[in-house]
């Protein structure tokens, strides 16, 4: 067996199984990548590991150095601003904190939008609001370029191994152009419909997860007050109708253990809940459970800070019990 390349945080990408994909990627132009944060950094490295060249853009010198560390010669370069990324790449990935930052990168000084050329593709993988995605897609189309929204599901660990689930909203031509790049970062590529549908589905999915996590945390707190064996309670939920992703992957592993390191920040969960809230407002649907989840997560972020793990909602509801 041919030697395996170990650039991607220790993940082996074997030449015998990746050769065709890597050759196609290497002969294409660079992929622009704006936003090299907690998720963007390993996603950009995943592209490099699979043979793509990356033209990165991020104000953090440390992030730029981390992307380039260990990369093959010529695989990583950097641009000073979004307009320079557009000048050097036909496909540009955005992995930014929220719609406000996406709009700044697209429409601000030295922004991406003014520098777009016909035939270019913008892939917004940020956690953006669906309405903003539709607005920006129209502006991109007016330049003769294409736009897809492609938010991800999965932890930093999955970003490091290139095994994210990626939802994609956009027409057939845009999807065909985006698919090879998305496959460089994800394992499950799920088409969701028109532009904006992917960001909507991600937010609604994460709301359902948040509701399940909150219910699981409350059940564990009540079980603890009764003196129940929380491990057995978890087994009961996982074997019964209460089973959800939080009971399966967070209850014993992160909450009962006190580890609180599930890999997704409390503030990011609040942001996704707020995006779901914008959908409720747009549709006029009175989502009472969503309102409760948003209230709980806002309180937790205020008390614990945005960067702690989302499973610390359990610690927050324990600390507030005596006050309610």
Coordinates of C-alpha atoms in Angstrom, one line a residue:
X1 CA 0.0 0.0 0.0
X2 CA 1.2 3.4 -0.9
X3 CA 2.3 5.7 2.0
X4 CA -0.5 7.8 3.5
X5 CA -0.4 11.6 3.9
X6 CA -0.9 12.7 7.5
X7 CA -1.3 16.4 7.2
X8 CA -4.9 16.5 8.5
X9 CA -4.3 16.5 12.3
X10 CA -3.1 13.0 12.2
X11 CA -5.9 11.7 9.9
X12 CA -4.5 9.4 7.2
X13 CA -5.6 10.1 3.7
X14 CA -4.3 7.2 1.6
X15 CA -2.9 8.0 -1.8
X16 CA -4.3 4.8 -3.3
X17 CA -7.9 5.8 -2.5
X18 CA -7.6 9.5 -2.8
X19 CA -5.4 9.9 -6.0
X20 CA -8.1 10.7 -8.5
X21 CA -9.8 13.2 -6.2
X22 CA -6.6 14.9 -5.3
X23 CA -5.4 15.1 -8.9
X24 CA -8.6 16.9 -9.9
X25 CA -8.4 19.3 -7.0
X26 CA -4.7 20.1 -7.6
X27 CA -5.3 21.0 -11.2
X28 CA -8.2 23.4 -10.4
X29 CA -7.6 26.9 -9.2
X30 CA -7.4 27.7 -5.5
X31 CA -10.5 27.8 -3.3
X32 CA -10.9 31.0 -1.5
X33 CA -11.6 30.5 2.2
X34 CA -12.7 33.5 4.4
X35 CA -12.9 32.8 8.1
X36 CA -10.3 30.5 9.7
X37 CA -11.9 30.2 13.2
X38 CA -12.7 27.2 15.3
X39 CA -14.5 25.4 12.5
X40 CA -13.1 27.2 9.4
X41 CA -9.5 26.3 10.3
X42 CA -9.9 22.5 10.2
X43 CA -12.3 22.7 7.2
X44 CA -9.6 24.6 5.3
X45 CA -7.0 22.1 6.3
X46 CA -9.3 19.3 5.2
X47 CA -9.5 20.8 1.7
X48 CA -5.7 21.0 1.6
X49 CA -5.4 17.4 2.8
X50 CA -7.6 16.3 -0.1
X51 CA -5.5 18.1 -2.7
X52 CA -7.1 21.5 -3.0
X53 CA -5.1 24.7 -3.0
X54 CA -6.5 27.3 -0.5
X55 CA -6.4 31.0 -0.7
X56 CA -7.2 32.0 2.9
X57 CA -8.3 35.3 4.5
X58 CA -8.5 36.0 8.2
X59 CA -7.3 38.8 10.4
X60 CA -5.8 36.4 12.9
X61 CA -2.1 35.8 12.3
X62 CA -2.2 32.6 14.4
X63 CA -5.1 31.2 12.4
X64 CA -3.2 31.8 9.1
X65 CA -0.1 30.1 10.5
X66 CA -2.1 27.2 11.7
X67 CA -3.6 26.6 8.2
X68 CA -0.2 26.7 6.6
X69 CA 1.5 24.5 9.2
X70 CA 2.6 21.3 7.6
X71 CA 0.9 22.0 4.2
X72 CA 2.6 21.0 1.0
X73 CA 4.6 23.7 -0.7
X74 CA 2.3 26.1 -2.7
X75 CA -0.9 24.6 -1.2
X76 CA -1.8 27.5 1.0
X77 CA -1.6 31.3 0.3
X78 CA -3.3 34.3 1.8
X79 CA -5.1 37.4 0.6
X80 CA -5.4 40.7 2.6
X81 CA -9.1 41.2 2.1
X82 CA -12.2 39.6 0.6
X83 CA -11.9 41.5 -2.7
X84 CA -8.4 40.0 -3.1
X85 CA -9.8 36.6 -2.5
X86 CA -12.3 37.1 -5.3
X87 CA -9.5 38.2 -7.6
X88 CA -7.6 35.0 -7.0
X89 CA -10.3 32.3 -6.8
X90 CA -13.3 31.3 -8.7
X91 CA -15.0 29.6 -5.7
X92 CA -15.1 31.3 -2.3
X93 CA -16.1 29.7 1.0
X94 CA -17.4 31.8 3.8
X95 CA -17.2 30.4 7.4
X96 CA -18.1 33.3 9.5
X97 CA -19.8 33.9 12.9
X98 CA -23.2 35.2 11.7
X99 CA -25.2 37.0 9.0
X100 CA -24.0 40.4 10.2
X101 CA -20.4 39.5 9.6
X102 CA -21.2 37.8 6.3
X103 CA -22.9 41.0 5.1
X104 CA -19.8 43.0 6.1
X105 CA -17.5 40.6 4.2
X106 CA -19.8 40.7 1.2
X107 CA -20.8 44.4 1.1
X108 CA -18.2 46.3 3.2
X109 CA -15.0 48.1 2.1
X110 CA -12.9 45.8 -0.1
X111 CA -15.8 43.4 0.1
X112 CA -16.4 40.2 -2.0
X113 CA -19.5 41.4 -3.8
X114 CA -18.0 44.2 -5.8
X115 CA -15.1 42.0 -7.0
X116 CA -17.3 39.0 -8.2
X117 CA -17.0 37.9 -11.8
X118 CA -19.5 36.0 -13.9
X119 CA -19.3 32.3 -13.3
X120 CA -17.9 32.6 -9.8
X121 CA -19.4 30.7 -6.8
X122 CA -19.9 31.8 -3.2
X123 CA -20.5 29.1 -0.7
X124 CA -21.8 30.5 2.6
X125 CA -21.1 27.8 5.3
X126 CA -21.7 30.2 8.2
X127 CA -24.7 29.9 10.5
X128 CA -26.6 32.6 8.7
X129 CA -30.2 33.7 8.7
X130 CA -32.2 32.3 5.7
X131 CA -33.7 35.7 4.7
X132 CA -30.2 37.2 4.5
X133 CA -29.0 34.3 2.4
X134 CA -31.8 34.9 -0.1
X135 CA -31.0 38.6 -0.2
X136 CA -27.3 38.1 -0.8
X137 CA -28.0 35.4 -3.3
X138 CA -29.9 37.9 -5.4
X139 CA -27.1 40.4 -5.2
X140 CA -24.6 37.7 -6.3
X141 CA -26.8 36.6 -9.2
X142 CA -26.9 40.2 -10.4
X143 CA -23.2 40.0 -10.8
X144 CA -23.6 36.8 -13.0
X145 CA -22.2 34.6 -10.2
X146 CA -23.8 31.8 -8.1
X147 CA -24.5 31.4 -4.4
X148 CA -25.3 28.4 -2.2
X149 CA -25.9 28.2 1.5
X150 CA -24.2 25.2 3.0
X151 CA -24.1 25.2 6.8
X152 CA -22.6 22.2 8.5
X153 CA -23.6 19.8 11.3
X154 CA -20.9 18.2 13.4
X155 CA -18.2 19.0 15.9
X156 CA -14.7 20.3 15.4
X157 CA -13.6 16.7 15.5
X158 CA -15.6 16.0 12.4
X159 CA -14.3 19.1 10.7
X160 CA -10.8 17.8 11.4
X161 CA -11.5 14.5 9.7
X162 CA -13.5 16.0 6.8
X163 CA -16.6 14.0 7.8
X164 CA -19.1 16.9 8.4
X165 CA -22.7 16.7 7.3
X166 CA -23.4 19.6 5.0
X167 CA -26.8 20.9 4.0
X168 CA -26.9 22.7 0.6
X169 CA -29.5 25.2 -0.7
X170 CA -29.2 26.2 -4.3
X171 CA -30.1 25.4 -7.9
X172 CA -28.7 22.5 -9.9
X173 CA -25.9 24.5 -11.6
X174 CA -24.7 26.0 -8.4
X175 CA -24.8 22.7 -6.6
X176 CA -22.8 21.0 -9.4
X177 CA -20.2 23.7 -9.1
X178 CA -20.1 23.4 -5.3
X179 CA -20.2 19.7 -4.8
X180 CA -16.5 18.8 -5.4
X181 CA -15.4 21.5 -2.8
X182 CA -18.0 20.4 -0.3
X183 CA -16.9 16.8 -0.6
X184 CA -13.5 18.0 0.5
X185 CA -14.9 18.9 3.8
X186 CA -17.9 16.6 4.4
X187 CA -19.1 13.1 4.2
X188 CA -22.9 13.5 3.9
X189 CA -24.0 16.2 1.4
X190 CA -27.7 16.8 1.7
X191 CA -29.6 19.0 -0.8
X192 CA -32.3 20.9 0.9
X193 CA -34.0 23.0 -1.8
X194 CA -33.7 26.6 -2.8
X195 CA -31.2 29.1 -1.4
X196 CA -31.9 29.8 2.3
X197 CA -33.5 26.4 2.9
X198 CA -30.2 24.9 4.2
X199 CA -29.7 27.7 6.8
X200 CA -33.3 27.3 7.8
X201 CA -33.1 23.5 8.2
X202 CA -29.9 23.8 10.2
X203 CA -31.4 26.3 12.6
X204 CA -34.6 24.2 13.1
X205 CA -32.5 21.0 13.6
X206 CA -30.4 22.7 16.2
X207 CA -33.5 24.0 18.0
X208 CA -34.8 20.4 18.2
X209 CA -31.4 19.3 19.6
X210 CA -31.4 22.1 22.1
X211 CA -34.9 21.2 23.3
X212 CA -33.9 17.6 23.7
X213 CA -30.7 18.6 25.6
X214 CA -32.7 20.9 27.9
X215 CA -35.3 18.2 28.6
X216 CA -32.5 15.7 29.3
X217 CA -30.7 18.0 31.6
X218 CA -33.9 18.7 33.6
X219 CA -34.7 15.0 33.8
X220 CA -31.3 14.3 35.2
X221 CA -31.7 17.1 37.8
X222 CA -35.0 15.7 38.9
X223 CA -33.6 12.2 39.0
X224 CA -30.7 13.4 41.1
X225 CA -33.1 15.0 43.5
X226 CA -35.0 11.7 43.9
X227 CA -31.7 9.9 44.5
X228 CA -32.0 7.8 41.3
X229 CA -29.1 6.1 39.6
X230 CA -28.5 8.6 36.7
X231 CA -26.6 6.0 34.7
X232 CA -29.6 3.6 34.9
X233 CA -32.0 6.5 34.1
X234 CA -29.9 7.2 31.0
X235 CA -30.2 3.5 30.0
X236 CA -33.9 3.7 30.5
X237 CA -34.3 6.8 28.3
X238 CA -32.0 5.3 25.6
X239 CA -34.1 2.0 25.6
X240 CA -37.4 3.9 25.6
X241 CA -39.3 6.7 24.0
X242 CA -37.2 9.4 25.6
X243 CA -34.2 8.5 23.5
X244 CA -32.6 11.5 21.7
X245 CA -29.1 12.5 20.6
X246 CA -28.5 14.2 24.0
X247 CA -29.4 11.0 26.0
X248 CA -27.3 8.9 23.7
X249 CA -24.2 11.1 23.4
X250 CA -24.3 13.7 26.1
X251 CA -26.0 12.4 29.3
X252 CA -23.4 9.8 30.5
X253 CA -20.5 11.1 28.5
X254 CA -20.6 14.8 29.3
X255 CA -23.2 15.6 32.0
X256 CA -23.1 12.7 34.5
X257 CA -19.3 12.6 34.2
X258 CA -19.0 16.3 34.8
X259 CA -16.8 16.6 31.8
X260 CA -19.0 19.2 29.9
X261 CA -16.9 18.9 26.7
X262 CA -19.3 18.0 24.0
X263 CA -17.6 20.1 21.4
X264 CA -20.2 22.9 20.7
X265 CA -20.1 26.2 22.5
X266 CA -23.1 27.6 24.5
X267 CA -23.0 30.8 22.6
X268 CA -23.2 29.1 19.2
X269 CA -26.3 27.2 20.4
X270 CA -27.9 30.5 21.4
X271 CA -27.0 31.9 18.0
X272 CA -28.7 29.0 16.2
X273 CA -31.8 29.4 18.5
X274 CA -31.9 33.1 17.6
X275 CA -31.9 32.1 13.9
X276 CA -34.8 29.8 14.6
X277 CA -36.4 32.7 16.3
X278 CA -36.1 34.8 13.1
X279 CA -37.9 32.0 11.2
X280 CA -40.7 32.0 13.8
X281 CA -41.0 35.8 13.3
X282 CA -40.9 35.5 9.5
X283 CA -43.6 32.8 9.4
X284 CA -45.7 34.3 12.3
X285 CA -45.7 31.0 14.1
X286 CA -46.0 31.3 17.9
X287 CA -43.3 28.8 18.8
X288 CA -43.7 28.6 22.6
X289 CA -41.1 25.9 23.2
X290 CA -38.6 27.7 21.1
X291 CA -39.2 30.9 23.1
X292 CA -38.5 28.9 26.3
X293 CA -35.3 27.4 24.9
X294 CA -34.1 30.9 23.8
X295 CA -34.7 32.3 27.3
X296 CA -32.9 29.4 29.0
X297 CA -29.8 29.7 26.7
X298 CA -29.7 33.4 26.9
X299 CA -29.7 33.1 30.7
X300 CA -27.0 30.5 30.6
X301 CA -24.7 32.6 28.3
X302 CA -25.2 35.6 30.6
X303 CA -24.2 33.5 33.6
X304 CA -21.5 31.2 32.2
X305 CA -20.2 33.0 29.1
X306 CA -20.5 32.1 25.5
X307 CA -17.5 29.9 25.1
X308 CA -18.3 27.1 27.6
X309 CA -19.7 23.9 26.3
X310 CA -23.4 23.7 25.4
X311 CA -23.9 20.8 27.8
X312 CA -23.2 23.2 30.7
X313 CA -26.9 24.1 30.3
X314 CA -27.2 21.3 32.9
X315 CA -24.9 23.1 35.3
X316 CA -26.8 26.4 34.7
X317 CA -30.3 25.0 35.5
X318 CA -28.9 23.3 38.6
X319 CA -27.4 26.6 39.8
X320 CA -30.7 28.5 39.2
X321 CA -33.1 25.9 40.8
X322 CA -33.1 27.6 44.2
X323 CA -34.0 31.0 42.7
X324 CA -37.0 29.9 40.8

